CSV table of C-alpha atoms and ligand atoms in Angstrom, one decimal:
chain,number,residue,atom,x,y,z
A,248,MET,CA,-18.7,-3.0,-31.3
A,249,ARG,CA,-19.3,0.4,-32.2
A,250,ALA,CA,-16.6,2.9,-33.3
A,251,GLN,CA,-16.2,6.2,-35.0
A,252,ALA,CA,-13.1,7.8,-36.7
A,253,VAL,CA,-12.4,10.8,-38.7
A,254,ALA,CA,-9.7,11.5,-41.5
A,255,GLN,CA,-8.8,14.2,-43.8
A,256,PRO,CA,-8.3,13.7,-47.5
A,257,ASN,CA,-4.7,14.3,-49.0
A,258,ILE,CA,-3.8,15.8,-52.2
A,259,ALA,CA,-0.5,14.4,-53.9
A,260,LEU,CA,2.3,16.7,-55.4
A,261,VAL,CA,3.9,13.7,-56.7
A,262,LYS,CA,1.2,11.5,-57.8
A,263,TYR,CA,0.5,7.8,-57.9
A,264,TRP,CA,-0.9,6.5,-60.9
A,265,GLY,CA,-0.6,2.8,-61.6
A,266,LYS,CA,-0.3,-0.4,-59.7
A,267,ARG,CA,2.8,-2.7,-59.3
A,268,ASP,CA,0.4,-5.4,-58.3
A,269,ALA,CA,-3.3,-4.8,-59.1
A,270,GLU,CA,-4.6,-7.6,-56.7
A,271,ARG,CA,-3.1,-6.3,-53.7
A,272,ASN,CA,-3.3,-2.7,-55.0
A,273,LEU,CA,0.4,-1.9,-54.6
A,274,PRO,CA,1.5,1.2,-56.1
A,275,ALA,CA,4.1,1.2,-58.9
A,276,ALA,CA,6.1,4.0,-57.5
A,277,GLY,CA,6.3,6.3,-54.5
A,278,SER,CA,4.3,9.5,-53.8
A,279,LEU,CA,4.1,12.7,-51.8
A,280,SER,CA,1.1,14.6,-50.4
A,281,LEU,CA,-0.4,17.3,-48.4
A,282,THR,CA,-3.1,15.9,-45.9
A,283,LEU,CA,-5.8,18.7,-45.7
A,284,ASP,CA,-7.4,19.9,-42.6
A,285,THR,CA,-10.7,21.6,-43.6
A,286,LEU,CA,-12.3,18.7,-45.3
A,287,TRP,CA,-13.1,15.3,-43.6
A,288,THR,CA,-14.8,12.1,-43.7
A,289,LYS,CA,-16.2,10.6,-40.4
A,290,MET,CA,-16.9,6.7,-40.6
A,291,ALA,CA,-19.0,5.0,-38.0
A,292,VAL,CA,-18.8,1.0,-38.0
A,293,GLU,CA,-21.0,-1.2,-36.0
A,294,LEU,CA,-20.3,-4.9,-36.2
A,295,GLU,CA,-23.6,-6.8,-35.5
A,296,GLU,CA,-23.4,-10.7,-35.1
A,297,THR,CA,-27.0,-11.2,-36.2
A,298,ALA,CA,-27.0,-9.0,-39.2
A,299,GLU,CA,-27.0,-11.0,-42.7
A,300,ALA,CA,-25.2,-8.3,-44.7
A,301,ASP,CA,-23.1,-5.4,-44.6
A,302,THR,CA,-24.8,-1.8,-45.1
A,303,LEU,CA,-23.5,1.5,-46.0
A,304,THR,CA,-25.0,5.0,-45.7
A,305,VAL,CA,-23.3,8.1,-47.1
A,306,ASN,CA,-24.5,11.2,-45.7
A,307,GLY,CA,-27.7,9.6,-44.6
A,308,ALA,CA,-28.5,7.8,-47.9
A,309,GLY,CA,-27.9,4.1,-48.9
A,310,ASN,CA,-25.1,3.6,-51.0
A,311,ASP,CA,-24.6,0.4,-53.0
A,312,LYS,CA,-21.8,1.6,-55.3
A,313,MET,CA,-19.3,1.9,-52.6
A,314,LEU,CA,-20.6,-1.0,-50.5
A,315,GLY,CA,-18.4,-3.9,-52.4
A,316,ARG,CA,-15.2,-2.0,-51.8
A,317,VAL,CA,-15.9,-1.3,-48.2
A,318,SER,CA,-16.8,-5.1,-47.4
A,319,THR,CA,-13.8,-6.5,-49.1
A,320,CYS,CA,-11.8,-4.0,-47.0
A,321,LEU,CA,-13.6,-5.2,-43.7
A,322,ASP,CA,-13.0,-8.6,-44.9
A,323,HIS,CA,-9.2,-8.2,-45.1
A,324,LEU,CA,-8.8,-6.3,-42.0
A,325,LEU,CA,-11.1,-8.4,-39.6
A,326,GLY,CA,-11.1,-11.8,-41.6
A,327,PRO,CA,-13.8,-13.6,-43.8
A,328,GLY,CA,-15.6,-14.9,-40.6
A,329,ARG,CA,-16.5,-11.4,-39.4
A,330,ALA,CA,-19.7,-10.0,-38.0
A,331,LYS,CA,-21.5,-8.0,-40.7
A,332,ALA,CA,-21.2,-4.4,-40.4
A,333,ALA,CA,-23.3,-1.4,-40.6
A,334,VAL,CA,-21.3,1.6,-42.0
A,335,GLU,CA,-22.2,5.2,-41.9
A,336,SER,CA,-19.9,7.7,-43.6
A,337,GLU,CA,-20.4,11.4,-43.4
A,338,SER,CA,-18.4,14.0,-45.3
A,339,ASN,CA,-18.3,17.7,-45.6
A,340,PHE,CA,-17.6,17.8,-49.3
A,341,PRO,CA,-18.4,16.0,-52.7
A,342,ILE,CA,-17.4,12.5,-52.8
A,343,ALA,CA,-16.0,10.7,-56.1
A,344,ALA,CA,-15.6,14.1,-57.7
A,345,GLY,CA,-11.8,14.3,-57.7
A,346,LEU,CA,-11.5,15.7,-54.1
A,347,ALA,CA,-9.6,12.8,-52.8
A,348,SER,CA,-12.8,11.3,-50.8
A,349,SER,CA,-11.5,7.8,-51.0
A,350,SER,CA,-8.4,8.8,-48.9
A,351,SER,CA,-10.1,9.9,-46.1
A,352,ALA,CA,-12.9,7.4,-46.4
A,353,PHE,CA,-10.8,4.5,-46.4
A,354,ALA,CA,-8.6,5.7,-43.6
A,355,ALA,CA,-11.4,6.5,-41.4
A,356,LEU,CA,-13.1,3.2,-42.1
A,357,VAL,CA,-9.9,1.0,-41.2
A,358,VAL,CA,-9.4,3.2,-37.9
A,359,ALA,CA,-13.1,2.7,-36.9
A,360,ALA,CA,-13.2,-1.1,-37.9
A,361,SER,CA,-10.1,-2.2,-36.1
A,362,LYS,CA,-11.5,-0.6,-33.1
A,363,ALA,CA,-15.2,-2.0,-33.5
A,364,GLY,CA,-13.6,-5.4,-34.3
A,365,GLU,CA,-11.2,-5.1,-31.6
A,366,SER,CA,-8.3,-6.1,-33.9
A,367,PRO,CA,-5.7,-3.2,-32.8
A,368,ALA,CA,-2.8,-2.5,-35.1
A,369,ASP,CA,0.0,-0.2,-35.5
A,370,THR,CA,-0.3,2.9,-37.8
A,371,LEU,CA,1.6,1.5,-40.4
A,372,SER,CA,-0.4,-1.9,-40.7
A,373,LEU,CA,-3.5,0.2,-40.6
A,374,ALA,CA,-2.3,2.4,-43.5
A,375,ARG,CA,-1.4,-0.6,-45.5
A,376,TRP,CA,-5.0,-2.1,-45.0
A,377,ALA,CA,-6.4,1.5,-46.0
A,378,GLY,CA,-3.7,1.5,-49.1
A,379,ALA,CA,-5.0,-2.0,-50.2
A,380,ALA,CA,-8.4,-0.5,-50.7
A,381,SER,CA,-7.4,3.1,-52.0
A,382,GLY,CA,-3.7,3.6,-52.6
A,383,SER,CA,-4.0,7.4,-51.5
A,384,ALA,CA,-5.7,6.4,-48.3
A,385,ALA,CA,-2.5,5.1,-46.9
A,386,ARG,CA,-1.1,8.8,-46.8
A,387,SER,CA,-4.1,10.0,-44.8
A,388,PHE,CA,-2.8,8.5,-41.5
A,389,HIS,CA,-0.2,11.0,-41.5
A,390,GLU,CA,-0.1,14.7,-40.7
A,391,GLY,CA,1.5,17.7,-42.8
A,392,ILE,CA,3.5,16.6,-46.0
A,393,VAL,CA,3.7,12.7,-46.2
A,394,GLU,CA,5.9,10.6,-48.3
A,395,LEU,CA,4.8,6.9,-49.4
A,396,HIS,CA,7.6,4.6,-50.4
A,397,ALA,CA,7.0,1.8,-52.6
A,398,ASP,CA,10.3,0.2,-53.0
A,399,ASP,CA,9.7,-3.4,-51.9
A,400,ASP,CA,6.9,-5.7,-51.6
A,401,GLU,CA,5.1,-3.4,-49.2
A,402,ILE,CA,4.5,0.3,-48.8
A,403,ASP,CA,5.9,2.4,-46.1
A,404,VAL,CA,4.7,5.9,-45.4
A,405,ARG,CA,5.6,8.7,-43.0
A,406,SER,CA,5.0,12.4,-42.4
A,407,ILE,CA,8.4,14.4,-43.7
A,408,ALA,CA,7.1,17.9,-42.2
A,409,SER,CA,4.3,18.5,-39.5
A,410,VAL,CA,1.5,21.0,-40.0
A,411,GLU,CA,3.8,23.8,-38.3
A,412,ASP,CA,7.0,23.0,-40.0
A,413,TRP,CA,5.6,24.2,-43.2
A,414,PRO,CA,2.1,25.8,-42.9
A,415,LEU,CA,1.1,25.5,-46.5
A,416,ARG,CA,-2.5,26.4,-47.8
A,417,VAL,CA,-4.4,24.8,-50.4
A,418,VAL,CA,-7.4,26.6,-52.3
A,419,ILE,CA,-9.4,24.3,-54.0
A,420,ALA,CA,-11.4,25.7,-57.1
A,421,VAL,CA,-14.3,23.3,-57.4
A,422,THR,CA,-15.5,23.3,-61.1
A,423,GLU,CA,-18.0,20.3,-60.9
A,424,SER,CA,-19.2,18.3,-58.1
A,425,ALA,CA,-20.7,15.5,-59.9
A,426,PRO,CA,-19.1,12.0,-59.5
A,427,LYS,CA,-16.6,11.3,-62.3
A,428,ALA,CA,-17.3,9.1,-65.3
A,429,VAL,CA,-14.2,6.7,-64.7
A,430,GLY,CA,-13.0,5.7,-61.4
A,431,SER,CA,-9.2,6.1,-60.8
A,432,GLY,CA,-8.6,2.3,-60.1
A,433,GLU,CA,-10.0,1.4,-63.5
A,434,ALA,CA,-8.2,4.4,-65.3
A,435,MET,CA,-5.0,3.5,-64.0
A,436,ILE,CA,-5.2,0.0,-65.2
A,437,ARG,CA,-6.1,1.2,-68.6
A,438,SER,CA,-3.0,3.7,-68.5
A,439,ALA,CA,-0.6,1.0,-67.7
A,440,ALA,CA,-2.1,-1.3,-70.3
A,441,THR,CA,-2.2,1.4,-73.2
A,442,SER,CA,-0.4,4.6,-72.6
A,443,PRO,CA,3.0,4.8,-74.7
A,444,PHE,CA,4.3,7.0,-71.9
A,445,TYR,CA,3.2,4.9,-68.8
A,446,ARG,CA,6.8,3.0,-68.6
A,447,SER,CA,8.7,6.3,-68.6
A,448,TRP,CA,6.3,8.0,-66.1
A,449,VAL,CA,7.0,5.2,-63.7
A,450,GLU,CA,10.7,5.1,-64.1
A,451,ARG,CA,11.0,9.0,-63.7
A,452,GLN,CA,8.9,8.9,-60.2
A,453,ASP,CA,11.9,8.3,-58.0
A,454,GLU,CA,13.6,11.5,-59.6
A,455,ASP,CA,10.5,13.8,-58.8
A,456,LEU,CA,10.3,12.2,-55.3
A,457,SER,CA,13.8,13.1,-54.6
A,458,MET,CA,13.3,16.7,-55.8
A,459,ALA,CA,10.0,17.3,-54.0
A,460,ARG,CA,11.7,15.8,-50.8
A,461,GLU,CA,14.7,18.3,-51.2
A,462,ALA,CA,12.3,21.0,-51.5
A,463,VAL,CA,10.3,20.2,-48.5
A,464,ARG,CA,13.6,19.8,-46.6
A,465,ASP,CA,14.9,23.2,-47.7
A,466,ARG,CA,11.3,24.8,-47.6
A,467,ASP,CA,11.9,25.9,-51.1
A,468,PHE,CA,8.7,26.8,-52.5
A,469,GLU,CA,9.8,27.4,-56.2
A,470,LYS,CA,11.4,24.2,-56.5
A,471,LEU,CA,8.2,22.1,-55.0
A,472,ALA,CA,6.3,24.3,-57.3
A,473,ALA,CA,8.2,23.5,-60.4
A,474,VAL,CA,8.5,19.6,-59.7
A,475,SER,CA,4.5,19.5,-58.6
A,476,GLU,CA,3.3,20.9,-61.7
A,477,HIS,CA,5.5,19.2,-63.8
A,478,ASN,CA,4.6,15.8,-62.2
A,479,CYS,CA,0.8,16.6,-62.5
A,480,LEU,CA,1.1,17.5,-66.0
A,481,LYS,CA,2.9,14.1,-66.7
A,482,MET,CA,0.3,12.1,-65.0
A,483,HIS,CA,-2.3,13.8,-67.0
A,484,SER,CA,-0.2,13.2,-70.4
A,485,VAL,CA,-0.4,9.4,-69.3
A,486,MET,CA,-4.2,9.5,-68.9
A,487,TRP,CA,-4.6,11.7,-72.1
A,488,THR,CA,-2.6,9.0,-73.9
A,489,SER,CA,-4.5,5.8,-72.6
A,490,ARG,CA,-6.8,4.4,-74.9
A,491,PRO,CA,-9.6,4.9,-74.7
A,492,PRO,CA,-8.4,8.5,-73.2
A,493,VAL,CA,-9.0,9.5,-69.7
A,494,VAL,CA,-9.8,13.1,-69.6
A,495,TYR,CA,-10.9,14.7,-66.3
A,496,TRP,CA,-10.4,18.3,-67.2
A,497,ASN,CA,-13.0,20.7,-68.1
A,498,GLU,CA,-13.0,24.4,-69.2
A,499,ALA,CA,-13.0,25.9,-65.9
A,500,THR,CA,-10.1,23.4,-65.0
A,501,LEU,CA,-7.9,25.1,-67.7
A,502,ASN,CA,-9.2,28.6,-66.8
A,503,SER,CA,-8.1,27.9,-63.1
A,504,MET,CA,-4.7,26.7,-64.2
A,505,GLU,CA,-4.2,29.6,-66.2
A,506,THR,CA,-5.4,31.9,-63.3
A,507,VAL,CA,-2.5,30.4,-61.1
A,508,VAL,CA,0.1,30.5,-63.6
A,509,GLN,CA,-0.8,34.4,-64.0
A,510,LEU,CA,-0.5,35.0,-60.5
A,511,ARG,CA,2.8,33.4,-60.2
A,512,ARG,CA,4.2,35.5,-63.0
A,513,ALA,CA,2.9,38.3,-61.0
A,514,GLY,CA,5.0,37.4,-57.9
A,515,ALA,CA,2.4,35.3,-55.8
A,516,PRO,CA,3.9,31.9,-54.4
A,517,VAL,CA,1.5,29.6,-55.8
A,518,PHE,CA,1.2,26.5,-57.8
A,519,PHE,CA,-1.4,24.2,-59.3
A,520,THR,CA,-2.0,20.3,-58.9
A,521,VAL,CA,-5.0,18.3,-60.5
A,522,ASP,CA,-6.0,14.8,-59.7
A,523,ALA,CA,-8.4,12.4,-61.2
A,524,GLY,CA,-11.2,15.1,-61.5
A,525,PRO,CA,-11.8,18.4,-62.9
A,526,GLN,CA,-11.2,20.4,-59.7
A,527,VAL,CA,-7.8,22.5,-59.4
A,528,LYS,CA,-5.9,22.8,-56.2
A,529,ALA,CA,-3.8,25.8,-55.8
A,530,VAL,CA,-1.1,25.4,-53.2
A,531,CYS,CA,0.5,28.5,-51.8
A,532,LEU,CA,2.1,30.2,-48.7
A,533,PRO,CA,-0.3,31.9,-46.2
A,534,SER,CA,1.1,35.2,-47.6
A,535,ALA,CA,-0.7,34.6,-50.8
A,536,CYS,CA,-3.9,32.9,-49.7
A,537,ASP,CA,-6.3,35.6,-49.8
A,538,THR,CA,-5.3,36.7,-53.3
A,539,VAL,CA,-5.5,33.3,-54.7
A,540,SER,CA,-8.8,32.5,-53.2
A,541,ALA,CA,-10.2,35.7,-54.8
A,542,ALA,CA,-8.7,35.2,-58.2
A,543,LEU,CA,-9.9,31.6,-58.4
A,544,ALA,CA,-13.4,32.5,-57.0
A,545,ALA,CA,-13.4,35.2,-60.0
A,546,THR,CA,-12.2,32.3,-62.5
A,547,GLY,CA,-14.7,31.5,-65.2
A,548,GLY,CA,-16.8,28.3,-64.3
A,549,VAL,CA,-15.5,28.0,-60.8
A,550,THR,CA,-18.5,27.2,-58.6
A,551,LYS,CA,-17.0,27.4,-55.3
A,552,VAL,CA,-13.7,27.9,-53.4
A,553,ILE,CA,-12.6,25.9,-50.6
A,554,VAL,CA,-9.5,27.0,-48.2
A,555,SER,CA,-7.5,24.7,-46.4
A,556,GLY,CA,-4.3,24.4,-44.3
A,557,LEU,CA,-2.6,21.3,-43.5
A,558,GLY,CA,-4.0,18.7,-41.3
A,559,ARG,CA,-3.5,15.6,-39.1
A,560,GLY,CA,-3.7,12.2,-39.4
A,561,ALA,CA,-6.7,9.6,-39.1
A,562,ARG,CA,-7.7,9.2,-35.5
A,563,LEU,CA,-10.6,7.7,-33.6
A,564,LEU,CA,-13.1,9.8,-32.3
A,565,GLU,CA,-13.9,9.8,-28.5
A,566,ARG,CA,-17.7,8.9,-28.8
A,567,GLY,CA,-18.3,6.4,-31.3
B,183,LIG,O1,-6.1,6.3,-54.3
B,183,LIG,P1,-6.9,6.2,-55.5
B,183,LIG,O2,-7.0,4.9,-56.0
B,183,LIG,O3,-8.4,7.1,-55.4
B,183,LIG,O4,-5.9,7.1,-56.6
B,183,LIG,C1,-5.6,8.4,-56.3
B,183,LIG,C2,-5.1,8.9,-57.5
B,183,LIG,C3,-4.7,10.3,-57.8
B,183,LIG,O5,-5.4,11.1,-56.8
B,183,LIG,C4,-4.8,11.1,-59.0
B,183,LIG,C5,-3.2,10.7,-57.3
B,183,LIG,C6,-2.7,10.4,-55.8
B,183,LIG,O6,-1.6,9.9,-55.7
B,183,LIG,O7,-3.6,10.9,-54.9
């Protein structure tokens, strides 16, 4: 009745920002991401027939903030009559700070809970359960470069390049590790309801996805850089034009983006992306990784640099 799983967060290059169906948490459009390897979340789930309520600890401390989402996810996966769960989460990076912690957390939770609840399912079904809790979590079930389709009433998700196919690196410039003020779920709903740019953002996603897919197929770094930076800035434009505005950047975010742009001008194969938080993720070829890390570490306001390659999908750990 106890199982443990591990998952790595993923960073989107073509972003998910907006829901087709808020109740089922279905994304309004597809997305494309990189699964990381250095960062991880481990989730242990123990189902206890006699317990009266679910409990959640995050890195050893009780956490009631996330508990509601965790319980809802378990209800969907195991059914409302399920045994209550003691859930222990452990991460080696700051949570809820724009480092995609919900993607690894809900992917690992679903894998561990389906084993603990003796409710086996295929990877796509598990990814759909996790996606219902956090849209980006569905992508953490696959390795390397991952594409999520949202054409019909359900999502589909698959790896389009393995870790070996294109061994990109991601250098994360951490500029702030406190949790963000507005969660992505709430902010997306606000954007859909108020940003004058939201509709055209959703309408143009397929175009960006095709371009990114072609860039991955052809291992065309410049093309991937162009579409990824464009897509990132477009998503933040939608956030900024929401009412009230959603602004996740700080001064060091802008400094880091400028560092990346300068490096590229000087010939380094690198581009930036920024999610619902102030951290900057610089995606580069392995040859540029040391230069990019050193330049970001020396950028004003950057408190820490984390270097990652591409990693594998969510999986059970042998010893629960
Ligand atoms: O999965 P969520 O609900 O935390 O939303 C993720 C939103 C972004 O990280 C900004 C974009 C993305 O595609 O991951």
